mmCIF file of C-alpha atoms in Angstrom:
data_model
loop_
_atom_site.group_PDB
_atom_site.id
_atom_site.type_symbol
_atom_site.label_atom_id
_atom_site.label_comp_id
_atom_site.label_asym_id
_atom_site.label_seq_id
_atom_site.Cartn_x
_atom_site.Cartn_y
_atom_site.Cartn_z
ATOM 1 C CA UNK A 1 0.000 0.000 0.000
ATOM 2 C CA UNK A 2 1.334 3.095 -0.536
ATOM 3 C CA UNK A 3 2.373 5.691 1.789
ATOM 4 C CA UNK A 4 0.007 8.342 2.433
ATOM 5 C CA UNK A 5 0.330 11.897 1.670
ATOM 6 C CA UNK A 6 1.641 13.280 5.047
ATOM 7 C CA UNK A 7 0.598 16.681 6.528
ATOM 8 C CA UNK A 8 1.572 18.813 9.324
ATOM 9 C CA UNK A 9 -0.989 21.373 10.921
ATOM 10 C CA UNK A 10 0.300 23.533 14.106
ATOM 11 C CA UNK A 11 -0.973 22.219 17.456
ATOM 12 C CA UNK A 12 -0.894 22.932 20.929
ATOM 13 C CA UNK A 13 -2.287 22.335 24.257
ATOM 14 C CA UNK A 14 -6.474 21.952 24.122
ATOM 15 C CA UNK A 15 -8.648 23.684 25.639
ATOM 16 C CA UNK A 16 -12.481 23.152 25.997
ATOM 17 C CA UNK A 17 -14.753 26.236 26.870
ATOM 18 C CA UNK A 18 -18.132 27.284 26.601
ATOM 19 C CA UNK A 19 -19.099 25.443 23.759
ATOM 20 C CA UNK A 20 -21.529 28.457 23.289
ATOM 21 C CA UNK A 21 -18.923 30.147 21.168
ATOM 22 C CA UNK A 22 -19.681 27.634 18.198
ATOM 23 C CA UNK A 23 -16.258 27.238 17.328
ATOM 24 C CA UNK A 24 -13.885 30.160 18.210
ATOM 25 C CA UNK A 25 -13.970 29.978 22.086
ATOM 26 C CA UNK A 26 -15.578 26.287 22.317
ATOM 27 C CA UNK A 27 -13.020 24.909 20.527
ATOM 28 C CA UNK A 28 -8.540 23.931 21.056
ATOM 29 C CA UNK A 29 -6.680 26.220 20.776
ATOM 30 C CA UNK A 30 -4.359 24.042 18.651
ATOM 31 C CA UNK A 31 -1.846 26.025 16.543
ATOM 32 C CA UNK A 32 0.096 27.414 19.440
ATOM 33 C CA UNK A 33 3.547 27.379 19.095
ATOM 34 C CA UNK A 34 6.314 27.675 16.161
ATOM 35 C CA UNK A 35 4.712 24.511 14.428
ATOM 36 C CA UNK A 36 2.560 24.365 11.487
ATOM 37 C CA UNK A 37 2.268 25.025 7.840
ATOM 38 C CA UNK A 38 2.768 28.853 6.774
ATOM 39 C CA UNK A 39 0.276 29.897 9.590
ATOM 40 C CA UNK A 40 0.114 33.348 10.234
ATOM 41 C CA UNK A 41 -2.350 36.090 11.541
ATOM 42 C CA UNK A 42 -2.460 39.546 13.076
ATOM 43 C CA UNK A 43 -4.402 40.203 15.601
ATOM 44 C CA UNK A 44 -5.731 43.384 17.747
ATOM 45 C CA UNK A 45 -3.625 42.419 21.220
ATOM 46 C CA UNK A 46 -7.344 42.608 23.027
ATOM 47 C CA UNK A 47 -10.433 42.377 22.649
ATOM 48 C CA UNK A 48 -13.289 45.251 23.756
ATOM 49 C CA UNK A 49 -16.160 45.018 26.265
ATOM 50 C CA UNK A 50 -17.207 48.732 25.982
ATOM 51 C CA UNK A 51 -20.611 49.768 25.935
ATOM 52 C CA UNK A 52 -19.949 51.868 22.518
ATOM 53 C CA UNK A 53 -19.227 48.470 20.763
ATOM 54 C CA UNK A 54 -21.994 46.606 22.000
ATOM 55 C CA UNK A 55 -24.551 48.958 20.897
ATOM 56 C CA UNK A 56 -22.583 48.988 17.432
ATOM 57 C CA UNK A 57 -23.223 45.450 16.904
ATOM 58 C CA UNK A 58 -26.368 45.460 17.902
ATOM 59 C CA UNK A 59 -27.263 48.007 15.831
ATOM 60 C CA UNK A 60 -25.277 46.036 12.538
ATOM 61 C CA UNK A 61 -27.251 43.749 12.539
ATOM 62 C CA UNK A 62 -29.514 42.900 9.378
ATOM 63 C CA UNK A 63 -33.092 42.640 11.705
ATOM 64 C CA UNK A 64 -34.887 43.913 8.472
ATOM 65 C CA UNK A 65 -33.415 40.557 6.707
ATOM 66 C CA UNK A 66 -34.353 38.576 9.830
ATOM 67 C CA UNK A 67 -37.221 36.509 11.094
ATOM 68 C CA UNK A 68 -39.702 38.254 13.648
ATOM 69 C CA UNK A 69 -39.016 35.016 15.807
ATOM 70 C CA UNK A 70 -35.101 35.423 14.783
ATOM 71 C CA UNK A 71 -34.855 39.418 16.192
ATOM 72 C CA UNK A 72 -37.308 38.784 19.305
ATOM 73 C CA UNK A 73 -34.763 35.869 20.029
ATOM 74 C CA UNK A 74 -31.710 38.025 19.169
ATOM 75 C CA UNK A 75 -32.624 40.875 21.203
ATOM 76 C CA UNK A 76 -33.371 38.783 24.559
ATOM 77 C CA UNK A 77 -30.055 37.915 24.791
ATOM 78 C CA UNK A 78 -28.060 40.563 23.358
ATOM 79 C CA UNK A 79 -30.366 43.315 25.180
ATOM 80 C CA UNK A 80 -29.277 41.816 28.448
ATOM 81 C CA UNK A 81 -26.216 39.649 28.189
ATOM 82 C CA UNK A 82 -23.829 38.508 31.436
ATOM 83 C CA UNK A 83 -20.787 39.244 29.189
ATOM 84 C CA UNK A 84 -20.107 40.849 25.949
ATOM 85 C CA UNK A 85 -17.084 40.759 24.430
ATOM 86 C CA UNK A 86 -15.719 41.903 20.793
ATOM 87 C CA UNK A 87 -12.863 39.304 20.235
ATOM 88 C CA UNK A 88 -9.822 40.387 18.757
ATOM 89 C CA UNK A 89 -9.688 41.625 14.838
ATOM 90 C CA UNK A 90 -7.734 38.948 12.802
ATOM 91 C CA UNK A 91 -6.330 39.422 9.900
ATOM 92 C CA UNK A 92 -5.418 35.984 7.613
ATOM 93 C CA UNK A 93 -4.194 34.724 4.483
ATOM 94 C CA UNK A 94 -6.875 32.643 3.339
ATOM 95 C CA UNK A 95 -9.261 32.121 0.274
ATOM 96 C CA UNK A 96 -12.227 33.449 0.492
ATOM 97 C CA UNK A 97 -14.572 30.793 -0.539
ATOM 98 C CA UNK A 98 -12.569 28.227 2.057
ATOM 99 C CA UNK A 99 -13.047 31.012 4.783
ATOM 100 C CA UNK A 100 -17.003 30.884 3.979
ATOM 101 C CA UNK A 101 -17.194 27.236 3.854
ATOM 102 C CA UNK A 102 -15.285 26.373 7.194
ATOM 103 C CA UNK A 103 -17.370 29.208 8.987
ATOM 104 C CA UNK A 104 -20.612 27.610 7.786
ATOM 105 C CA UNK A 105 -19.470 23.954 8.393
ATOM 106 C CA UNK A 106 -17.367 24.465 12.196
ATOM 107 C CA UNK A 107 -17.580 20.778 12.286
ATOM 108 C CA UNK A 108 -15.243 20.216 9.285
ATOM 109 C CA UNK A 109 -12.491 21.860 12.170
ATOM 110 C CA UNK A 110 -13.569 19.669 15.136
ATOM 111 C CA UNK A 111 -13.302 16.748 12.944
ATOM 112 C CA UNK A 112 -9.791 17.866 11.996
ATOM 113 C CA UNK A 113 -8.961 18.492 15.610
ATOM 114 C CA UNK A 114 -10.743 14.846 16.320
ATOM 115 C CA UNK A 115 -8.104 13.271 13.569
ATOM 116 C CA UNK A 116 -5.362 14.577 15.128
ATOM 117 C CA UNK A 117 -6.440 13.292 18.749
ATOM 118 C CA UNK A 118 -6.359 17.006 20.454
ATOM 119 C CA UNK A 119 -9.943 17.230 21.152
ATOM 120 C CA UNK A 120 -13.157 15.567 23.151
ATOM 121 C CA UNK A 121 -15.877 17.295 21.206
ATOM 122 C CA UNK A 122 -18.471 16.038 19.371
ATOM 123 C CA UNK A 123 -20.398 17.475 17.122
ATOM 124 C CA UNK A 124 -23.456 17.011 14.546
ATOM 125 C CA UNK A 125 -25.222 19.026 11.821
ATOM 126 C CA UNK A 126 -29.190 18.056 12.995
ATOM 127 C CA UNK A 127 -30.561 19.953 10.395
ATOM 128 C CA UNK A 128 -29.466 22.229 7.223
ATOM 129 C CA UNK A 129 -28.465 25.768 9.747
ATOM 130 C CA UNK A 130 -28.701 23.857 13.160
ATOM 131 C CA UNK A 131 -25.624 21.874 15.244
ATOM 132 C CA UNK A 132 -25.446 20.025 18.483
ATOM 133 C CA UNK A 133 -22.414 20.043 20.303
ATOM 134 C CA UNK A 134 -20.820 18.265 23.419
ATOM 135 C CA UNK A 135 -17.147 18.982 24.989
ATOM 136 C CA UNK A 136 -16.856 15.670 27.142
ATOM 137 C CA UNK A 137 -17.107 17.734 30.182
ATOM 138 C CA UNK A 138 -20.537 18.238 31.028
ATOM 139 C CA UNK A 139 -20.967 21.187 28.665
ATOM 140 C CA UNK A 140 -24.031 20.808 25.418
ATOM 141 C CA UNK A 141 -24.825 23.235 23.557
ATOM 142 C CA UNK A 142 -27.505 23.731 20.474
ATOM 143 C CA UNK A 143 -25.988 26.186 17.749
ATOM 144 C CA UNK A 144 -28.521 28.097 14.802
ATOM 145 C CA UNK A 145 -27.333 29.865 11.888
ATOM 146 C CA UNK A 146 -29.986 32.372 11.426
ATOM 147 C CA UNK A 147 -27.983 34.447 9.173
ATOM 148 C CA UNK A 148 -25.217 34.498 6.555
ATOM 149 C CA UNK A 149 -23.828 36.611 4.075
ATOM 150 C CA UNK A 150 -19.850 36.676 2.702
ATOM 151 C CA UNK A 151 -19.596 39.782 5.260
ATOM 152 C CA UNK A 152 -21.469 38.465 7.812
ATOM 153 C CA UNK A 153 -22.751 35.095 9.894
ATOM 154 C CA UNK A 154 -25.211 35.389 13.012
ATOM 155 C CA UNK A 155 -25.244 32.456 15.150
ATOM 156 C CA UNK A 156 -27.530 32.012 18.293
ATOM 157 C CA UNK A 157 -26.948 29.102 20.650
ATOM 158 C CA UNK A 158 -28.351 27.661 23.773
ATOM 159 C CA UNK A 159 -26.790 25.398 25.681
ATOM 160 C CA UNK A 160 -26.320 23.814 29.412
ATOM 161 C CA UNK A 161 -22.971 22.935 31.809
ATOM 162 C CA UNK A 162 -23.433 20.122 34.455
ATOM 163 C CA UNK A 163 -20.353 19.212 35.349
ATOM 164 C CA UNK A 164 -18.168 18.666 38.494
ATOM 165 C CA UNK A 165 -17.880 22.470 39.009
ATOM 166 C CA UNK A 166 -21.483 23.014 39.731
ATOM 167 C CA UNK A 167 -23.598 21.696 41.880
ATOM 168 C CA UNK A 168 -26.916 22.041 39.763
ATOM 169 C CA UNK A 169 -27.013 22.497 36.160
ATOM 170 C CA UNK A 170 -26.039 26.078 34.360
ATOM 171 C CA UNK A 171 -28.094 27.320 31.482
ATOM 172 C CA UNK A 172 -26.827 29.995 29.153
ATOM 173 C CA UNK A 173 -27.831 31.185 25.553
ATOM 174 C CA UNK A 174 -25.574 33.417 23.051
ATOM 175 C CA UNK A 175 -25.145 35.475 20.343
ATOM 176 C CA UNK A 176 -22.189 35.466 18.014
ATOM 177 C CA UNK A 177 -21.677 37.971 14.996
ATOM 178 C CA UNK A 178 -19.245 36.796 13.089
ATOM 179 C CA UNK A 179 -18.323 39.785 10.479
ATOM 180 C CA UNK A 180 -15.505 39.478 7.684
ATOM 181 C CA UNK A 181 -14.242 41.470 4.824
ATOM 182 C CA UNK A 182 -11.408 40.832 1.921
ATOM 183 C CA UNK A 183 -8.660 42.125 -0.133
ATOM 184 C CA UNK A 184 -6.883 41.083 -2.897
ATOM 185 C CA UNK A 185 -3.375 42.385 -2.695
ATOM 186 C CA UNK A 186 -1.370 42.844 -6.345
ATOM 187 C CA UNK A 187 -0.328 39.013 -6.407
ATOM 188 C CA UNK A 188 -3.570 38.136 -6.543
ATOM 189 C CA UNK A 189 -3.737 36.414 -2.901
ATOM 190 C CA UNK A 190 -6.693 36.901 -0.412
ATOM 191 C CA UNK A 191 -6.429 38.829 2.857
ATOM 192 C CA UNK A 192 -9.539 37.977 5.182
ATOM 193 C CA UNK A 193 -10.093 40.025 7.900
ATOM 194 C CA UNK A 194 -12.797 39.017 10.956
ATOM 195 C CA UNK A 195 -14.147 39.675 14.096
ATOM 196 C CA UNK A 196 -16.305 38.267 16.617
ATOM 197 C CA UNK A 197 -19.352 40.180 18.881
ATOM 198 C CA UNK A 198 -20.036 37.578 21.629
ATOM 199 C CA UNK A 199 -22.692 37.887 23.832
ATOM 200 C CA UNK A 200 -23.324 35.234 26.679
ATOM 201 C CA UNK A 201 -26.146 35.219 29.187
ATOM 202 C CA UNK A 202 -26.353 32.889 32.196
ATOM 203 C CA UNK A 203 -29.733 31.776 33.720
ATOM 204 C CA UNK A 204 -28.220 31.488 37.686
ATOM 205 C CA UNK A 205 -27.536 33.955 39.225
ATOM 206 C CA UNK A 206 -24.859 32.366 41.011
ATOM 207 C CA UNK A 207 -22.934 31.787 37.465
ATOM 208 C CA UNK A 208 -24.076 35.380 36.722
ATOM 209 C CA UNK A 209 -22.059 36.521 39.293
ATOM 210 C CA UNK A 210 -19.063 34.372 38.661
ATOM 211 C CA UNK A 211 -18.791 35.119 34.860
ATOM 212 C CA UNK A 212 -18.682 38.916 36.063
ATOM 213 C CA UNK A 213 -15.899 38.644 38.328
ATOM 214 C CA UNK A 214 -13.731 36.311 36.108
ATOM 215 C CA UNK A 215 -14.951 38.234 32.787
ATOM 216 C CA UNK A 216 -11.718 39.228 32.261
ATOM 217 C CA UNK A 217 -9.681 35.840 32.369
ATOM 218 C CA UNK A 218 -13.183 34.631 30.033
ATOM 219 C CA UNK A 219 -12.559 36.882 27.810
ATOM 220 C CA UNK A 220 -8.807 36.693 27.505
ATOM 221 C CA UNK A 221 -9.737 33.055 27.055
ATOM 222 C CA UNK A 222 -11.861 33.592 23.965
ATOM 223 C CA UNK A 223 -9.682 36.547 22.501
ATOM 224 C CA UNK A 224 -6.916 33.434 22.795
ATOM 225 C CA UNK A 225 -8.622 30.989 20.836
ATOM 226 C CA UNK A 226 -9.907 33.176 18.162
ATOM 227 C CA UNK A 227 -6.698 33.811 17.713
ATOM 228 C CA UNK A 228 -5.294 30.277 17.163
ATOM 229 C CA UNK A 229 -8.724 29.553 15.747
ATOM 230 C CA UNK A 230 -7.683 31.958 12.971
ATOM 231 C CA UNK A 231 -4.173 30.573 12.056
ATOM 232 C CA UNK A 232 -5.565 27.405 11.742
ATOM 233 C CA UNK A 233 -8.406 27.502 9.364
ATOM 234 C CA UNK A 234 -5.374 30.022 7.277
ATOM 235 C CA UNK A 235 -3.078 26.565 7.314
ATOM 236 C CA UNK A 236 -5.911 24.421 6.462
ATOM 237 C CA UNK A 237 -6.251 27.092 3.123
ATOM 238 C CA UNK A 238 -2.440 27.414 2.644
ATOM 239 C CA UNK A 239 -1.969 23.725 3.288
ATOM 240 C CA UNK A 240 -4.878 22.647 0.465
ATOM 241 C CA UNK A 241 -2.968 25.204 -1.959
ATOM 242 C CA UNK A 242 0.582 23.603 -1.194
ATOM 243 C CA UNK A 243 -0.274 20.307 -1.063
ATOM 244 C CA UNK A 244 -4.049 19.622 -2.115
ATOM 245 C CA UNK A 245 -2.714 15.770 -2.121
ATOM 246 C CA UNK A 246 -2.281 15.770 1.351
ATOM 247 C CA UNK A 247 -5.521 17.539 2.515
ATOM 248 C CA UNK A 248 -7.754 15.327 -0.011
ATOM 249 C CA UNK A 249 -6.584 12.336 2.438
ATOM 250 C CA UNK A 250 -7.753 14.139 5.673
ATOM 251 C CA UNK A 251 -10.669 15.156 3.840
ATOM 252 C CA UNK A 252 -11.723 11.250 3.109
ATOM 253 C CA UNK A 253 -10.656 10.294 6.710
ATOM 254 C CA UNK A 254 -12.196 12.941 9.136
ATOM 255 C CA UNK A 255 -15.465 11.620 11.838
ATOM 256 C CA UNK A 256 -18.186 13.486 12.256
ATOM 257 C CA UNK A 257 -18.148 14.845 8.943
ATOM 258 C CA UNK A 258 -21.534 14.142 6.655
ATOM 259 C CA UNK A 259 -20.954 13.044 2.903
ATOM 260 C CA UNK A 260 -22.610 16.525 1.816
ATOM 261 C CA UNK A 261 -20.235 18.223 3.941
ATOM 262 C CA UNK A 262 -17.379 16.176 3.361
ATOM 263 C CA UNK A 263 -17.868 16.267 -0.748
ATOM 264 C CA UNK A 264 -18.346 20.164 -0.535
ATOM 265 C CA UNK A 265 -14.767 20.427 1.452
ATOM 266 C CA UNK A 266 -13.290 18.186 -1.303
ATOM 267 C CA UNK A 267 -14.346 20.726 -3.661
ATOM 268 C CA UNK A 268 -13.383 23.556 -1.962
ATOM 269 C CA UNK A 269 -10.048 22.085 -1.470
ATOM 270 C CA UNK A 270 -9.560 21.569 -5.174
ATOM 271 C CA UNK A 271 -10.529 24.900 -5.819
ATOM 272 C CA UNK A 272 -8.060 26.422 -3.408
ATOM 273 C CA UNK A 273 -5.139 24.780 -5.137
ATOM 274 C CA UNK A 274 -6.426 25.143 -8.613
ATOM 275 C CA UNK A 275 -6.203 29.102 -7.985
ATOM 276 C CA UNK A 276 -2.835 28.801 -6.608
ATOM 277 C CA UNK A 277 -1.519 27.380 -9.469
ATOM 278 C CA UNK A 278 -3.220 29.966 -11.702
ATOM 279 C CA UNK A 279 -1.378 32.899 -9.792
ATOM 280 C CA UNK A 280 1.866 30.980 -9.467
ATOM 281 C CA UNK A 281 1.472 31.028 -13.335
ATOM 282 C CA UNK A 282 0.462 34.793 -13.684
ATOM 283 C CA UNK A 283 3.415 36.252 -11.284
ATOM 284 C CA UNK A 284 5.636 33.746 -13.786
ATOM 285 C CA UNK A 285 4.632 35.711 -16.847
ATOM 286 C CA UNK A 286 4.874 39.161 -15.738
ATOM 287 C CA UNK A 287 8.402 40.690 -16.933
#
């Protein structure tokens, strides 16, 4: 049998949050460190709580485009949240239509993640915009897509902890605006840069009070791992335009990936290296 194509992604220690912030917070923090393939990102050095950027999400958001169910919804949590948070802007070298697909598909990077042995999540698409996920430590979660555009994604989740930190069961719901924008520098490659609004509300009142006093450490937290979240889905882009060989094999061998899902990656993946070798061949022909 032949050899398979090897591949190295960055990775680092793990580390299981909230798995209310769908994939950025919930999720390892796995490209820490000098390893990985080409992985880079810059990054705001913190995140901002201020009541100036709360309101300015809030008020970003596309209600007219929205469900009356999907704004009343919405609003109850980001009216009145325990924490808000705007995570760190990251900026990434990635293409555009890979960016889109692994922000609408979060489980194609916990399967990744699952491959490599580096996380205890689990999760599953239950429906076309809805996922249900569990961290192995007492935390569930339910995750909607309610809206998404190439500029922007709003997710809203609800989810419960009832673990061996707690003596009854926590509830909490959220709100996550994911926004993103691109540039295309001269050489043709793609520049995406994203942010996160995060808005978490507890339903105890003992949690309340805990996620206030440790809001900062929570929120360095999340700031960390949207960080590292960011480098990695830019390796899993550079790495499927360096060696689409290698990243066809993971595709075929990642859990807790459905065929839909797992054919669309394929394609994307093909795509990703098919436009690298068109630039490579455009910067060759310029004088």
């Amino acid at each position: 049998m032949a050899e398979r194509s090897k591949i190295t992604i960055g990775r680092g220690r793990t580390c299981c949050a909230m798995a209310l912030l769908v994939v950025v917070a919930a999720m390892p923090s796995v490209t820490r460190g000098d390893g990985g393939l080409l992985g880079q990102s810059h990054s705001e050095k913190e995140g901002d709580s201020s009541r100036a950027q709360k309101e300015a999400a809030i008020n970003s958001l596309p209600m007219q485009r929205l469900t009356r169910e999907a704004q009343a919804r919405i609003l109850s949590i980001a009216g009145k949240p325990t924490i808000y948070r705007r995570l760190p802007t990251q900026m990434i070298d990635c293409d555009r239509d890979m960016f889109l697909f692994l922000s609408r598909n979060p489980e194609v990077l916990v399967a990744m993640w699952d491959l490599m042995g580096i996380t205890n999540v689990q999760i599953s698409r239950t429906g076309p915009y809805q996922m249900e996920a569990v961290d192995g430590s007492g935390t569930t979660c339910q995750v909607d897509l309610v809206y998404g555009d190439p500029n922007m994604h709003v997710f809203v989740a609800s989810g419960s902890y009832d673990g061996p930190l707690v003596a009854k069961p926590i509830n909490g719901n959220g709100v996550f605006i994911l926004t993103s924008r691109y540039a295309e520098s001269s050489g043709g490659r793609t520049t995406v840069t994203g942010s996160i609004d995060c808005f978490l509300q507890l339903e105890s009142l003992g949690a309340d009070l805990i996620a206030r006093t440790l809001s900062g450490l929570i929120g360095r937290s999340a700031d960390n791992n949207f960080t590292e979240t960011a480098k990695f889905i830019a390796q899993v882009s550079q790495a499927s335009e360096k060696n689409p060989q290698a990243m066809l094999d993971v595709a075929s061998r990642l859990p807790q990936v459905t065929e839909p899902v797992r054919g669309e990656f394929v394609t994307r993946i093909m795509s990703v290296a098919r436009t690298g070798v068109e630039r490579d061949e455009r910067v060759a022909q310029k004088p």
